[in-house]
Tab-separated table of C-alpha atoms in Angstrom:
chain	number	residue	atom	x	y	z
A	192	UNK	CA	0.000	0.000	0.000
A	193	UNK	CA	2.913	2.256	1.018
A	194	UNK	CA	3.501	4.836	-1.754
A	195	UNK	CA	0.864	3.592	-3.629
A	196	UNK	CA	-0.568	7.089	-4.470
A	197	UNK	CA	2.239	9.057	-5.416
A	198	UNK	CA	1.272	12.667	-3.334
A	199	UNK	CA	4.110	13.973	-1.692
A	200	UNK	CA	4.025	17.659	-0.347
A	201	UNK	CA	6.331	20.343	-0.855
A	202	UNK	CA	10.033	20.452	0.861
A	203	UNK	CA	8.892	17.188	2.902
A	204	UNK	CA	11.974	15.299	4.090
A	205	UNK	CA	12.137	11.332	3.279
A	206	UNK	CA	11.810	10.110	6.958
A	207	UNK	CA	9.013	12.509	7.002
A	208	UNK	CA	6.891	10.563	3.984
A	209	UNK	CA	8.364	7.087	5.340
A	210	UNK	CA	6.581	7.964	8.748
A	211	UNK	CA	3.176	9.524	6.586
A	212	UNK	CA	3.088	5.726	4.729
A	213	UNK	CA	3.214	3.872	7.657
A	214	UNK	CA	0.530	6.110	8.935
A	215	UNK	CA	-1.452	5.929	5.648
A	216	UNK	CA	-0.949	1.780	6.055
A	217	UNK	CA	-2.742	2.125	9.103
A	218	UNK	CA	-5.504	4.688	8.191
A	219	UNK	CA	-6.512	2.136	5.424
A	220	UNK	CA	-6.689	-0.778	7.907
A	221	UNK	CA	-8.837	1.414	9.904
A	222	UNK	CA	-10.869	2.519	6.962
A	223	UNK	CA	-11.859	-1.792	6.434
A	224	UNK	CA	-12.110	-2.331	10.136
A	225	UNK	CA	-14.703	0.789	9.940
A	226	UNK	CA	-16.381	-1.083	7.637
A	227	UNK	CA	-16.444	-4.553	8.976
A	228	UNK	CA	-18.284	-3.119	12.110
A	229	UNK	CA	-20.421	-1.647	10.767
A	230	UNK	CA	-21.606	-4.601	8.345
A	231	UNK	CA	-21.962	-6.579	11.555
A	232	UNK	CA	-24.042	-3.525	12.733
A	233	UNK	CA	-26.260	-3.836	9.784
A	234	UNK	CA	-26.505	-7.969	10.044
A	235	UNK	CA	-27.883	-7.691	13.785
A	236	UNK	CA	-30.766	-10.038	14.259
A	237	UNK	CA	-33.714	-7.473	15.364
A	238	UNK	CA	-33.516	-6.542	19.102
A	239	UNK	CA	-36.706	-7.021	21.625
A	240	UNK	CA	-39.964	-5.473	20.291
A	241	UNK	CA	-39.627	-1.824	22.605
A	242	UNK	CA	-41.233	-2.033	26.495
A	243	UNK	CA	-44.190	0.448	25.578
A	244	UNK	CA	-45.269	2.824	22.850
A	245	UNK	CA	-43.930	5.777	24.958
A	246	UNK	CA	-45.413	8.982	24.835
A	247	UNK	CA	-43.232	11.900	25.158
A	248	UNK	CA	-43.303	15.645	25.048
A	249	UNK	CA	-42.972	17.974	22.456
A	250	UNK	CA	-43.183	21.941	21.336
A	251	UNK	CA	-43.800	23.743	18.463
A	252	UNK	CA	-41.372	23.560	15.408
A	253	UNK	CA	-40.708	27.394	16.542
A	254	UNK	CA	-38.206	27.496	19.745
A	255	UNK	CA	-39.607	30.712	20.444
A	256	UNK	CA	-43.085	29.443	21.173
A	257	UNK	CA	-43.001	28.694	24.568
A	258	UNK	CA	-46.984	27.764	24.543
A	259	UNK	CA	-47.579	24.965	22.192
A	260	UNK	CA	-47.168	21.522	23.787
A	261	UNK	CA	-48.132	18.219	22.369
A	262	UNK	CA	-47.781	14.316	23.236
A	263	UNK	CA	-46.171	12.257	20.658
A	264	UNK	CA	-45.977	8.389	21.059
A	265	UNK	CA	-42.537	6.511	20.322
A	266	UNK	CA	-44.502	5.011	17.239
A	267	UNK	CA	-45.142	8.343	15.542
A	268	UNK	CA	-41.897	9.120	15.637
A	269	UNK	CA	-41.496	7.169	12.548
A	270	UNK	CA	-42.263	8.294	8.632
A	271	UNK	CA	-44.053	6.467	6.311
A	272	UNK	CA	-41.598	5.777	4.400
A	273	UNK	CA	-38.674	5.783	6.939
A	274	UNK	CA	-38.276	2.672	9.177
A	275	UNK	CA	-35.737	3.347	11.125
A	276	UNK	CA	-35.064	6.116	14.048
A	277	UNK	CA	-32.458	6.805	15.858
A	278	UNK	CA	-32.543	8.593	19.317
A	279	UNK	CA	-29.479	10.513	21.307
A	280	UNK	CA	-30.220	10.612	24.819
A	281	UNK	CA	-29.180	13.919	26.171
A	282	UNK	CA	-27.914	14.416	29.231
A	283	UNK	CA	-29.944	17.036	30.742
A	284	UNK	CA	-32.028	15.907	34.005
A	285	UNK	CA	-34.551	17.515	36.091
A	286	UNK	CA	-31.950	17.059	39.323
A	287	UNK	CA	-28.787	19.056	37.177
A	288	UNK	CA	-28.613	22.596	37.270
A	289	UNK	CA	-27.022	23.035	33.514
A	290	UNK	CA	-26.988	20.460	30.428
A	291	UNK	CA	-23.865	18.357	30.054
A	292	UNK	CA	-21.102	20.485	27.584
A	293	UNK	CA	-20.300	17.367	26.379
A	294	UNK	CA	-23.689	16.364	24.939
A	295	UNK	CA	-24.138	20.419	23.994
A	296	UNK	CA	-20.901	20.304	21.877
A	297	UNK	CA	-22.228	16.889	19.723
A	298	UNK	CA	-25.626	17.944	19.158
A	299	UNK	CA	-24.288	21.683	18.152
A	300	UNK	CA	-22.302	19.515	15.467
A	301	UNK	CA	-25.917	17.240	14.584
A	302	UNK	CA	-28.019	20.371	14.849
A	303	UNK	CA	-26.097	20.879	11.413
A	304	UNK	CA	-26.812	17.829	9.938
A	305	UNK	CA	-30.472	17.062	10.858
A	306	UNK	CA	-31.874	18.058	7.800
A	307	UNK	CA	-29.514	15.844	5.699
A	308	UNK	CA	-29.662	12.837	8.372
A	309	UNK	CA	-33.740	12.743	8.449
A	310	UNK	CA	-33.452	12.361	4.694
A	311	UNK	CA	-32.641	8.463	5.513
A	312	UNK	CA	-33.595	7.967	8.684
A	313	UNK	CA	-35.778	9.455	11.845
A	314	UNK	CA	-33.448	11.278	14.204
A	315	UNK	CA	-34.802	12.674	17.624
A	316	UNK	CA	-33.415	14.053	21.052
A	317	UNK	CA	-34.701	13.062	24.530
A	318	UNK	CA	-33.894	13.951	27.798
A	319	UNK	CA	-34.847	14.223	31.156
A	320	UNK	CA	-36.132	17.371	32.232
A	321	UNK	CA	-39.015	19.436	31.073
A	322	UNK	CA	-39.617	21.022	28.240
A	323	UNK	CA	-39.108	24.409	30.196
A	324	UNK	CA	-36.024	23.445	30.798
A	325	UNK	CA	-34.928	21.954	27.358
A	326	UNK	CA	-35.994	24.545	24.766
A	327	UNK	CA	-34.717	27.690	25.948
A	328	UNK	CA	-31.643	26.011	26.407
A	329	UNK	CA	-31.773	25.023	22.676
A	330	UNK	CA	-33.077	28.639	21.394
A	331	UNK	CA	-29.804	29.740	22.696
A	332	UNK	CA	-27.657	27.051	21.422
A	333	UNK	CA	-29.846	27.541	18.430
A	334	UNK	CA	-31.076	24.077	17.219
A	335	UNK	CA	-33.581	24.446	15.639
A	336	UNK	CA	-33.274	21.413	13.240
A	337	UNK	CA	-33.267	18.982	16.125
A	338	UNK	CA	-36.573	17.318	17.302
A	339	UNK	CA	-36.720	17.747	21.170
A	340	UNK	CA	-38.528	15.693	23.538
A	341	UNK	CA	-39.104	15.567	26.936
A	342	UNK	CA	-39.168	12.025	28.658
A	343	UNK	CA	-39.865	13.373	31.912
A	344	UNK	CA	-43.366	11.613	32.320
A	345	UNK	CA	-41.930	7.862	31.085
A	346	UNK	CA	-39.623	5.378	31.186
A	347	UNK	CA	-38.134	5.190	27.995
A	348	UNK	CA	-34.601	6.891	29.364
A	349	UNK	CA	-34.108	4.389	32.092
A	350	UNK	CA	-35.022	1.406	30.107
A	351	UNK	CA	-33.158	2.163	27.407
A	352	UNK	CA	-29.977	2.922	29.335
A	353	UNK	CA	-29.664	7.199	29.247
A	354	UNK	CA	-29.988	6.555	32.846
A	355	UNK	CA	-27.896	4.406	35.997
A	356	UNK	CA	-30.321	2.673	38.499
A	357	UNK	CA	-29.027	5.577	40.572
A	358	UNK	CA	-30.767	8.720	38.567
A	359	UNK	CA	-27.437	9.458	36.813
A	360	UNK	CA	-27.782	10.584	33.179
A	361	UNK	CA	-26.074	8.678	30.364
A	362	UNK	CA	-25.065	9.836	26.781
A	363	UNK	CA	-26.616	6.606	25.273
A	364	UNK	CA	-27.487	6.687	21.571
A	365	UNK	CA	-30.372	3.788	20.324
A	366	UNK	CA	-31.357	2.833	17.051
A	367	UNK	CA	-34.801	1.169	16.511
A	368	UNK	CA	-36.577	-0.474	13.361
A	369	UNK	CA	-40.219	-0.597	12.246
A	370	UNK	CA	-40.958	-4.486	10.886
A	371	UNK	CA	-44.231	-6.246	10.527
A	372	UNK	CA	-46.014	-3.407	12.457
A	373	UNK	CA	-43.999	-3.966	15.376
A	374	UNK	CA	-40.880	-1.584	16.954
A	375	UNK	CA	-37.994	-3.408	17.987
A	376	UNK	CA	-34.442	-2.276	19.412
A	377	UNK	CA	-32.164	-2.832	16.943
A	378	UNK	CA	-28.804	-1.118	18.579
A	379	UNK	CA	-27.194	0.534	21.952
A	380	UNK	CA	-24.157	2.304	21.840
A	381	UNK	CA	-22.678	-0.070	24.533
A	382	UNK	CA	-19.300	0.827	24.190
A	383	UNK	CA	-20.321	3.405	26.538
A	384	UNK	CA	-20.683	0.945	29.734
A	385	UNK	CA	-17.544	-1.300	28.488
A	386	UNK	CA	-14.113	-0.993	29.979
A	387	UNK	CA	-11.990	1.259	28.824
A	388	UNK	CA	-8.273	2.189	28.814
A	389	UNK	CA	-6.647	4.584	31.382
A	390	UNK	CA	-6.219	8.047	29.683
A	391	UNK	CA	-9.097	6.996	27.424
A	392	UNK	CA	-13.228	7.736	27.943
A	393	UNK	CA	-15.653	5.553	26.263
A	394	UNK	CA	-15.576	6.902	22.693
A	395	UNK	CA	-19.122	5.390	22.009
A	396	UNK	CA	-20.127	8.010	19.608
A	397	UNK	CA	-16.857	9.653	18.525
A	398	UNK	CA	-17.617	8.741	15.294
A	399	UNK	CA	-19.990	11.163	14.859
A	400	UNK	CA	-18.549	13.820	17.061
A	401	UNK	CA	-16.888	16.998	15.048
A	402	UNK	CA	-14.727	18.013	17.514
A	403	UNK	CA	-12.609	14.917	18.899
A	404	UNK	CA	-12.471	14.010	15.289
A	405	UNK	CA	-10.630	17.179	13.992
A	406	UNK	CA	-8.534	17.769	16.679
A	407	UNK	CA	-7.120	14.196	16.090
A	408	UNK	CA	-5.962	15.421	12.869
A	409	UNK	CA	-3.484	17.515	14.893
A	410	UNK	CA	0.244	17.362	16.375
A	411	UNK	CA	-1.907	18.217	19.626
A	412	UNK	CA	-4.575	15.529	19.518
A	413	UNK	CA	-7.406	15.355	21.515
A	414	UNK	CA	-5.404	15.692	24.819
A	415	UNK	CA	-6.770	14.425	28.155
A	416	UNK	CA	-7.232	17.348	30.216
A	417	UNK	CA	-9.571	19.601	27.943
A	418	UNK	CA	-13.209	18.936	27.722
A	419	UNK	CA	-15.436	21.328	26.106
A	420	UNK	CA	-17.997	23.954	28.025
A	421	UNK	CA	-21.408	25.380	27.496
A	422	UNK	CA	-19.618	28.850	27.101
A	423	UNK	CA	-15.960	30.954	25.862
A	424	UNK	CA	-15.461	33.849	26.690
């Protein structure tokens, strides 16, 4: 593979582009590995059918309305034509006195790609609190592409694992699927609850995360000691 391409870059020394191949052998074994998960993502036999039809709350398309309320059911989260949805919970509960910066700094990054994700799939947010707690926090992060619910009044974020037995709130992303009239889980981020290495965090959703991947791409990585916050400045 090495070389294989033939781009060099100006007044680059030689150990320079022997260290970039070896790099570039390893980015392409990473590019297959991507891959290979995620075909054994797709071949998943289908998950339980879900524990209840779930019925969430939800405002107006507007953030600035601050009157319209409505209960939506897990099952009409789903287009016609769209079987499969995919829900990020957030962690923002009724007990914490500001939304987590990590969460805030992914869905800043999926805010801008709602529109082109729901042209595949559903794609909503839940979390904990109330919605007079979640939407004004959104007008001023300004999401208004993201469809917000409120869980506060079922189950749905302790069942499916956004929540610890003890109340604490979890950045767990699930996928379901729509067959034969039925809802069924079809995948957990669990990478979030597995072991992982010291100077590492769980990584679970990284992949779709703007900002760990791009400052990978630099001589200062990621670090360990930097986290992102609601605010600069």
């Amino acid at each position: 593979m090495s070389g294989s391409h033939g781009v060099t870059f100006p007044n680059e020394s030689a150990d320079y582009r022997a260290a970039r191949h070896k790099l570039l052998d390893a980015e392409a074994r990473l590019r297959e590995q991507t891959e290979e998960v995620a075909c054994l993502r797709r071949e998943l036999p289908l998950g339980g059918v879900v524990k209840s039809d779930y019925v969430f709350e939800e405002g107006g398309r507007n953030l600035a309305d601050n009157q319209t309320t409505k209960l939506v059911r897990l099952s009409e989260l789903f287009q016609d034509e769209k079987d499969s949805l995919i829900i990020y919970s957030f962690m923002y509960g009724p007990a914490m006195n500001a939304p987590c910066p990590m969460c805030t700094s992914l869905l800043d990054g999926l805010n801008g790609n709602a529109l082109h994700i729901r042209q595949r799939v559903n794609f909503a947010v839940v979390a904990e609190s109330p919605l007079k707690r979640i939407r004004p926090f959104a007008r001023e992060r300004g999401w208004g592409n993201l469809r917000l619910l409120s869980s506060a009044s079922n189950t749905y974020t302790a069942d499916y694992h956004g929540q610890t037995p003890d109340g604490a709130q979890m950045p767990m992303l699930n996928v379901f699927t729509r067959r034969g009239g039925q809802i069924h889980h079809f995948y957990g981020t669990e990478l979030l609850y597995a072991p992982f290495p010291e100077g590492m965090d769980a990584r679970h959703v990284d992949s779709v995360w703007p900002l760990w991947n791009m400052l990978d791409f630099t001589p200062e990585g990621r670090g360990t000691v930097w986290y992102p916050e609601l605010r600069y400045g």
